[in-house]
PDB file of C-alpha atoms in Angstrom:
ATOM      1  CA  UNK A   4      87.642 102.339  91.495  1.00  0.00           C
ATOM      2  CA  UNK A   5      88.308 104.206  94.692  1.00  0.00           C
ATOM      3  CA  UNK A   6      85.786 103.218  97.313  1.00  0.00           C
ATOM      4  CA  UNK A   7      86.577 105.976  99.821  1.00  0.00           C
ATOM      5  CA  UNK A   8      87.196 109.518  98.627  1.00  0.00           C
ATOM      6  CA  UNK A   9      88.736 111.948 101.091  1.00  0.00           C
ATOM      7  CA  UNK A  10      88.932 115.734 100.861  1.00  0.00           C
ATOM      8  CA  UNK A  11      90.627 118.114 101.068  1.00  0.00           C
ATOM      9  CA  UNK A  12      94.127 116.866 100.325  1.00  0.00           C
ATOM     10  CA  UNK A  13      95.594 119.568 102.561  1.00  0.00           C
ATOM     11  CA  UNK A  14      94.147 121.995 105.066  1.00  0.00           C
ATOM     12  CA  UNK A  15      95.538 125.005 106.875  1.00  0.00           C
ATOM     13  CA  UNK A  16      93.690 126.251 109.953  1.00  0.00           C
ATOM     14  CA  UNK A  17      94.441 128.913 112.513  1.00  0.00           C
ATOM     15  CA  UNK A  18      94.896 127.906 116.140  1.00  0.00           C
ATOM     16  CA  UNK A  19      91.517 127.744 117.833  1.00  0.00           C
ATOM     17  CA  UNK A  20      89.654 127.185 114.582  1.00  0.00           C
ATOM     18  CA  UNK A  21      87.629 124.180 113.414  1.00  0.00           C
ATOM     19  CA  UNK A  22      89.217 121.658 111.071  1.00  0.00           C
ATOM     20  CA  UNK A  23      86.826 119.660 108.902  1.00  0.00           C
ATOM     21  CA  UNK A  24      87.812 116.679 106.776  1.00  0.00           C
ATOM     22  CA  UNK A  25      85.296 114.846 104.627  1.00  0.00           C
ATOM     23  CA  UNK A  26      85.008 111.321 103.287  1.00  0.00           C
ATOM     24  CA  UNK A  27      82.543 109.678 100.956  1.00  0.00           C
ATOM     25  CA  UNK A  28      82.115 105.972 100.397  1.00  0.00           C
ATOM     26  CA  UNK A  29      80.355 103.818  97.837  1.00  0.00           C
ATOM     27  CA  UNK A  30      80.075 100.315  99.243  1.00  0.00           C
ATOM     28  CA  UNK A  31      76.918  99.999 101.341  1.00  0.00           C
ATOM     29  CA  UNK A  32      78.385  96.898 102.997  1.00  0.00           C
ATOM     30  CA  UNK A  33      80.719  99.158 104.985  1.00  0.00           C
ATOM     31  CA  UNK A  34      79.575  99.371 108.601  1.00  0.00           C
ATOM     32  CA  UNK A  35      82.577 100.668 110.503  1.00  0.00           C
ATOM     33  CA  UNK A  36      84.247 104.015 109.855  1.00  0.00           C
ATOM     34  CA  UNK A  37      87.466 104.863 111.702  1.00  0.00           C
ATOM     35  CA  UNK A  38      89.694 107.915 111.530  1.00  0.00           C
ATOM     36  CA  UNK A  39      93.446 107.784 112.044  1.00  0.00           C
ATOM     37  CA  UNK A  40      96.068 110.375 112.907  1.00  0.00           C
ATOM     38  CA  UNK A  41      99.620 109.982 111.662  1.00  0.00           C
ATOM     39  CA  UNK A  42     102.633 112.047 112.669  1.00  0.00           C
ATOM     40  CA  UNK A  43     105.796 112.029 110.519  1.00  0.00           C
ATOM     41  CA  UNK A  44     107.861 108.900 111.075  1.00  0.00           C
ATOM     42  CA  UNK A  45     105.123 107.178 113.069  1.00  0.00           C
ATOM     43  CA  UNK A  46     102.465 104.607 112.322  1.00  0.00           C
ATOM     44  CA  UNK A  47      98.831 105.702 112.033  1.00  0.00           C
ATOM     45  CA  UNK A  48      96.964 105.802 115.332  1.00  0.00           C
ATOM     46  CA  UNK A  49      93.256 105.139 115.680  1.00  0.00           C
ATOM     47  CA  UNK A  50      91.605 108.383 116.707  1.00  0.00           C
ATOM     48  CA  UNK A  51      87.879 107.767 116.732  1.00  0.00           C
ATOM     49  CA  UNK A  52      85.426 105.473 114.957  1.00  0.00           C
ATOM     50  CA  UNK A  53      81.697 105.294 114.288  1.00  0.00           C
ATOM     51  CA  UNK A  54      79.107 102.747 113.242  1.00  0.00           C
ATOM     52  CA  UNK A  55      76.150 103.754 111.012  1.00  0.00           C
ATOM     53  CA  UNK A  56      73.547 103.335 113.748  1.00  0.00           C
ATOM     54  CA  UNK A  57      74.491 106.765 115.142  1.00  0.00           C
ATOM     55  CA  UNK A  58      74.827 110.097 113.363  1.00  0.00           C
ATOM     56  CA  UNK A  59      77.501 111.614 115.567  1.00  0.00           C
ATOM     57  CA  UNK A  60      80.201 110.557 117.961  1.00  0.00           C
ATOM     58  CA  UNK A  61      82.312 112.878 120.051  1.00  0.00           C
ATOM     59  CA  UNK A  62      85.532 112.242 121.922  1.00  0.00           C
ATOM     60  CA  UNK A  63      87.074 115.336 123.416  1.00  0.00           C
ATOM     61  CA  UNK A  64      87.748 117.846 120.639  1.00  0.00           C
ATOM     62  CA  UNK A  65      87.184 115.240 117.918  1.00  0.00           C
ATOM     63  CA  UNK A  66      83.744 114.563 116.450  1.00  0.00           C
ATOM     64  CA  UNK A  67      82.627 112.265 113.649  1.00  0.00           C
ATOM     65  CA  UNK A  68      79.465 113.230 111.798  1.00  0.00           C
ATOM     66  CA  UNK A  69      77.847 110.471 109.762  1.00  0.00           C
ATOM     67  CA  UNK A  70      75.231 110.777 107.013  1.00  0.00           C
ATOM     68  CA  UNK A  71      74.104 107.307 105.989  1.00  0.00           C
ATOM     69  CA  UNK A  72      71.783 108.393 103.177  1.00  0.00           C
ATOM     70  CA  UNK A  73      74.499 110.505 101.569  1.00  0.00           C
ATOM     71  CA  UNK A  74      77.164 107.893 102.274  1.00  0.00           C
ATOM     72  CA  UNK A  75      79.399 110.543 103.787  1.00  0.00           C
ATOM     73  CA  UNK A  76      81.203 111.034 107.063  1.00  0.00           C
ATOM     74  CA  UNK A  77      83.419 113.774 108.367  1.00  0.00           C
ATOM     75  CA  UNK A  78      85.903 114.532 111.117  1.00  0.00           C
ATOM     76  CA  UNK A  79      85.621 117.808 112.987  1.00  0.00           C
ATOM     77  CA  UNK A  80      88.479 118.993 115.175  1.00  0.00           C
ATOM     78  CA  UNK A  81      87.309 121.756 117.463  1.00  0.00           C
ATOM     79  CA  UNK A  82      89.685 124.336 118.927  1.00  0.00           C
ATOM     80  CA  UNK A  83      92.457 123.092 116.641  1.00  0.00           C
ATOM     81  CA  UNK A  84      95.955 123.212 118.127  1.00  0.00           C
ATOM     82  CA  UNK A  85      99.415 123.210 116.522  1.00  0.00           C
ATOM     83  CA  UNK A  86      99.915 119.746 118.051  1.00  0.00           C
ATOM     84  CA  UNK A  87      97.039 118.511 115.865  1.00  0.00           C
ATOM     85  CA  UNK A  88      99.181 119.118 112.784  1.00  0.00           C
ATOM     86  CA  UNK A  89      99.400 115.661 111.196  1.00  0.00           C
ATOM     87  CA  UNK A  90      98.034 113.580 108.374  1.00  0.00           C
ATOM     88  CA  UNK A  91      94.522 112.257 108.899  1.00  0.00           C
ATOM     89  CA  UNK A  92      93.101 109.197 107.159  1.00  0.00           C
ATOM     90  CA  UNK A  93      89.524 108.026 107.019  1.00  0.00           C
ATOM     91  CA  UNK A  94      88.748 104.375 106.402  1.00  0.00           C
ATOM     92  CA  UNK A  95      85.761 102.136 105.896  1.00  0.00           C
ATOM     93  CA  UNK A  96      85.265  98.475 106.619  1.00  0.00           C
ATOM     94  CA  UNK A  97      82.650  95.879 107.237  1.00  0.00           C
ATOM     95  CA  UNK A  98      82.418  92.259 108.185  1.00  0.00           C
ATOM     96  CA  UNK A  99      80.736  91.599 104.832  1.00  0.00           C
ATOM     97  CA  UNK A 100      82.780  94.071 102.818  1.00  0.00           C
ATOM     98  CA  UNK A 101      86.011  92.104 102.637  1.00  0.00           C
ATOM     99  CA  UNK A 102      89.078  94.173 103.263  1.00  0.00           C
ATOM    100  CA  UNK A 103      88.996  97.735 104.567  1.00  0.00           C
ATOM    101  CA  UNK A 104      89.668 100.777 102.394  1.00  0.00           C
ATOM    102  CA  UNK A 105      91.547 103.954 103.306  1.00  0.00           C
ATOM    103  CA  UNK A 106      91.112 107.452 101.989  1.00  0.00           C
ATOM    104  CA  UNK A 107      94.155 109.157 100.503  1.00  0.00           C
ATOM    105  CA  UNK A 108      94.804 111.284 103.584  1.00  0.00           C
ATOM    106  CA  UNK A 109      94.607 114.969 104.523  1.00  0.00           C
ATOM    107  CA  UNK A 110      97.612 116.918 105.713  1.00  0.00           C
ATOM    108  CA  UNK A 111      96.462 119.330 108.402  1.00  0.00           C
ATOM    109  CA  UNK A 112      98.568 122.299 109.429  1.00  0.00           C
ATOM    110  CA  UNK A 113      97.426 124.355 112.395  1.00  0.00           C
ATOM    111  CA  UNK A 114      99.124 127.746 112.489  1.00  0.00           C
ATOM    112  CA  UNK A 115      99.881 129.336 115.882  1.00  0.00           C
TER     113      UNK A 115
ATOM    114  CA  UNK B   2     101.550  97.561 127.101  1.00  0.00           C
ATOM    115  CA  UNK B   3      99.363  96.778 124.103  1.00  0.00           C
ATOM    116  CA  UNK B   4     101.439  97.022 120.976  1.00  0.00           C
ATOM    117  CA  UNK B   5     102.269  95.817 117.497  1.00  0.00           C
ATOM    118  CA  UNK B   6     105.991  95.213 117.089  1.00  0.00           C
ATOM    119  CA  UNK B   7     107.719  95.185 113.737  1.00  0.00           C
ATOM    120  CA  UNK B   8     111.316  94.238 113.030  1.00  0.00           C
ATOM    121  CA  UNK B   9     113.531  95.501 111.647  1.00  0.00           C
ATOM    122  CA  UNK B  10     112.723  99.225 111.722  1.00  0.00           C
ATOM    123  CA  UNK B  11     115.137  99.956 108.898  1.00  0.00           C
ATOM    124  CA  UNK B  12     116.501  97.640 106.222  1.00  0.00           C
ATOM    125  CA  UNK B  13     118.652  98.138 103.160  1.00  0.00           C
ATOM    126  CA  UNK B  14     118.969  95.109 100.909  1.00  0.00           C
ATOM    127  CA  UNK B  15     119.932  94.175  97.386  1.00  0.00           C
ATOM    128  CA  UNK B  16     117.671  93.109  94.566  1.00  0.00           C
ATOM    129  CA  UNK B  17     116.739  89.448  94.728  1.00  0.00           C
ATOM    130  CA  UNK B  18     117.861  88.717  98.276  1.00  0.00           C
ATOM    131  CA  UNK B  19     114.971  87.158 100.173  1.00  0.00           C
ATOM    132  CA  UNK B  20     113.908  88.954 103.318  1.00  0.00           C
ATOM    133  CA  UNK B  21     111.307  88.697 106.056  1.00  0.00           C
ATOM    134  CA  UNK B  22     109.796  91.510 108.088  1.00  0.00           C
ATOM    135  CA  UNK B  23     108.357  90.213 111.327  1.00  0.00           C
ATOM    136  CA  UNK B  24     105.200  91.456 113.024  1.00  0.00           C
ATOM    137  CA  UNK B  25     103.937  90.463 116.436  1.00  0.00           C
ATOM    138  CA  UNK B  26     100.989  91.675 118.526  1.00  0.00           C
ATOM    139  CA  UNK B  27     100.273  91.014 122.201  1.00  0.00           C
ATOM    140  CA  UNK B  28      96.531  91.746 122.256  1.00  0.00           C
ATOM    141  CA  UNK B  29      95.168  88.392 121.083  1.00  0.00           C
ATOM    142  CA  UNK B  30      93.740  90.095 117.988  1.00  0.00           C
ATOM    143  CA  UNK B  31      92.256  87.883 115.309  1.00  0.00           C
ATOM    144  CA  UNK B  32      92.728  90.357 112.454  1.00  0.00           C
ATOM    145  CA  UNK B  33      96.153  91.395 111.164  1.00  0.00           C
ATOM    146  CA  UNK B  34      97.247  93.165 108.014  1.00  0.00           C
ATOM    147  CA  UNK B  35     100.177  94.657 106.132  1.00  0.00           C
ATOM    148  CA  UNK B  36     100.287  98.023 104.376  1.00  0.00           C
ATOM    149  CA  UNK B  37     102.815  99.926 102.363  1.00  0.00           C
ATOM    150  CA  UNK B  38     102.921 103.700 102.344  1.00  0.00           C
ATOM    151  CA  UNK B  39     104.427 105.655  99.493  1.00  0.00           C
ATOM    152  CA  UNK B  40     104.451 109.432  98.950  1.00  0.00           C
ATOM    153  CA  UNK B  41     101.294 110.539  97.172  1.00  0.00           C
ATOM    154  CA  UNK B  42      99.770 107.052  97.227  1.00  0.00           C
ATOM    155  CA  UNK B  43      98.504 106.851 100.801  1.00  0.00           C
ATOM    156  CA  UNK B  44      98.191 103.497 102.562  1.00  0.00           C
ATOM    157  CA  UNK B  45      97.796 100.477 100.348  1.00  0.00           C
ATOM    158  CA  UNK B  46      96.940  97.089 101.790  1.00  0.00           C
ATOM    159  CA  UNK B  47      99.177  94.185 100.813  1.00  0.00           C
ATOM    160  CA  UNK B  48      97.634  91.224 102.644  1.00  0.00           C
ATOM    161  CA  UNK B  49      95.309  90.667 105.539  1.00  0.00           C
ATOM    162  CA  UNK B  50      94.447  87.760 107.814  1.00  0.00           C
ATOM    163  CA  UNK B  51      91.179  87.136 109.594  1.00  0.00           C
ATOM    164  CA  UNK B  52      92.650  84.476 111.860  1.00  0.00           C
ATOM    165  CA  UNK B  53      95.218  81.690 112.058  1.00  0.00           C
ATOM    166  CA  UNK B  54      95.742  79.995 108.682  1.00  0.00           C
ATOM    167  CA  UNK B  55      93.328  82.469 107.006  1.00  0.00           C
ATOM    168  CA  UNK B  56      94.953  85.027 104.708  1.00  0.00           C
ATOM    169  CA  UNK B  57      93.760  87.025 101.715  1.00  0.00           C
ATOM    170  CA  UNK B  58      95.128  89.475  99.192  1.00  0.00           C
ATOM    171  CA  UNK B  59      94.803  93.201  99.596  1.00  0.00           C
ATOM    172  CA  UNK B  60      95.227  95.804  96.876  1.00  0.00           C
ATOM    173  CA  UNK B  61      98.905  95.269  96.066  1.00  0.00           C
ATOM    174  CA  UNK B  62      99.896  91.655  96.856  1.00  0.00           C
ATOM    175  CA  UNK B  63     102.266  91.057  93.930  1.00  0.00           C
ATOM    176  CA  UNK B  64     105.795  90.235  95.058  1.00  0.00           C
ATOM    177  CA  UNK B  65     104.809  89.531  98.664  1.00  0.00           C
ATOM    178  CA  UNK B  66     103.910  86.485 100.727  1.00  0.00           C
ATOM    179  CA  UNK B  67     102.521  86.145 104.213  1.00  0.00           C
ATOM    180  CA  UNK B  68     101.802  83.379 106.675  1.00  0.00           C
ATOM    181  CA  UNK B  69      99.708  83.162 109.828  1.00  0.00           C
ATOM    182  CA  UNK B  70     100.734  80.058 111.715  1.00  0.00           C
ATOM    183  CA  UNK B  71     100.194  81.629 115.127  1.00  0.00           C
ATOM    184  CA  UNK B  72      97.675  84.205 116.229  1.00  0.00           C
ATOM    185  CA  UNK B  73     100.263  86.722 117.413  1.00  0.00           C
ATOM    186  CA  UNK B  74     102.625  86.664 114.412  1.00  0.00           C
ATOM    187  CA  UNK B  75     102.118  87.750 110.814  1.00  0.00           C
ATOM    188  CA  UNK B  76     105.428  87.923 108.915  1.00  0.00           C
ATOM    189  CA  UNK B  77     105.767  89.608 105.520  1.00  0.00           C
ATOM    190  CA  UNK B  78     108.047  87.803 103.096  1.00  0.00           C
ATOM    191  CA  UNK B  79     109.673  89.270 100.002  1.00  0.00           C
ATOM    192  CA  UNK B  80     111.021  86.294  98.063  1.00  0.00           C
ATOM    193  CA  UNK B  81     112.891  88.356  95.472  1.00  0.00           C
ATOM    194  CA  UNK B  82     112.815  92.042  96.376  1.00  0.00           C
ATOM    195  CA  UNK B  83     112.946  94.638  93.633  1.00  0.00           C
ATOM    196  CA  UNK B  84     113.600  98.406  93.800  1.00  0.00           C
ATOM    197  CA  UNK B  85     109.883  99.159  93.337  1.00  0.00           C
ATOM    198  CA  UNK B  86     109.297  97.541  96.726  1.00  0.00           C
ATOM    199  CA  UNK B  87     111.269 100.303  98.394  1.00  0.00           C
ATOM    200  CA  UNK B  88     108.675 101.705 100.770  1.00  0.00           C
ATOM    201  CA  UNK B  89     107.519 102.239 104.335  1.00  0.00           C
ATOM    202  CA  UNK B  90     105.697  99.165 105.604  1.00  0.00           C
ATOM    203  CA  UNK B  91     103.193  98.950 108.437  1.00  0.00           C
ATOM    204  CA  UNK B  92     101.721  95.956 110.194  1.00  0.00           C
ATOM    205  CA  UNK B  93      98.408  96.377 111.999  1.00  0.00           C
ATOM    206  CA  UNK B  94      95.950  94.357 114.075  1.00  0.00           C
ATOM    207  CA  UNK B  95      92.451  94.455 115.501  1.00  0.00           C
ATOM    208  CA  UNK B  96      89.578  92.379 116.802  1.00  0.00           C
ATOM    209  CA  UNK B  97      87.301  90.959 114.115  1.00  0.00           C
ATOM    210  CA  UNK B  98      84.309  92.947 115.324  1.00  0.00           C
ATOM    211  CA  UNK B  99      85.766  96.178 113.933  1.00  0.00           C
ATOM    212  CA  UNK B 100      84.726  95.509 110.369  1.00  0.00           C
ATOM    213  CA  UNK B 101      88.139  94.358 109.188  1.00  0.00           C
ATOM    214  CA  UNK B 102      89.657  97.723 110.064  1.00  0.00           C
ATOM    215  CA  UNK B 103      92.809  98.283 112.048  1.00  0.00           C
ATOM    216  CA  UNK B 104      92.999  99.363 115.695  1.00  0.00           C
ATOM    217  CA  UNK B 105      96.754  99.310 116.246  1.00  0.00           C
ATOM    218  CA  UNK B 106      99.613  99.948 113.845  1.00  0.00           C
ATOM    219  CA  UNK B 107     103.250  99.121 114.302  1.00  0.00           C
ATOM    220  CA  UNK B 108     105.970 101.761 114.110  1.00  0.00           C
ATOM    221  CA  UNK B 109     106.862 100.879 110.571  1.00  0.00           C
ATOM    222  CA  UNK B 110     109.711  99.307 108.645  1.00  0.00           C
ATOM    223  CA  UNK B 111     111.531 101.462 106.123  1.00  0.00           C
ATOM    224  CA  UNK B 112     112.813  99.175 103.385  1.00  0.00           C
ATOM    225  CA  UNK B 113     115.248 100.198 100.680  1.00  0.00           C
ATOM    226  CA  UNK B 114     116.007  97.788  97.841  1.00  0.00           C
ATOM    227  CA  UNK B 115     119.054  98.710  95.749  1.00  0.00           C
TER     228      UNK B 115
END
């Protein structure tokens, strides 16, 4: 049973556009929701994270939106750039949830 | 510089020959974990450790062992490697207050078992 479902699997966006990646979780014990960015040949890098006591968190061009009642959270990349082309993973964890769980990843391509 | 260091970066070995992939972090993190990444299967957790002498199984622990004798080190041991363990492996670490999620990943170890 997959506890974190991520969509879409791949995404193509024009330069300057908005990239949106969605994740849904099932375990209500999750209380920490990070997003990671991974470039080919590199390890994932923590991009931004949110706790369920806020509905939105913004860092530069990256924003997490969180909907606790729907058990969904999403990553928005504003003014997408070709350098944002990478694979993005959502994850969910919690001190009382045991181990963390990753989504399957989204390959983002930003066209010039 | 804060980092998670894995060694080796690349390894080719033969079936059944025991090997160890080392992982070390310099951030005094309590939480450490190991993942494998395979095409189309995303990141799958092998083992994780909440602190020294505390380890637990992830999603795919079969064929792997770990130990956490010191806070900074979390080696991954393959007692008898098999070809289905050919993969890209990542070690990661974090503070415990991040809900057992990872803040820093290593650069990866690409293992080929022939």
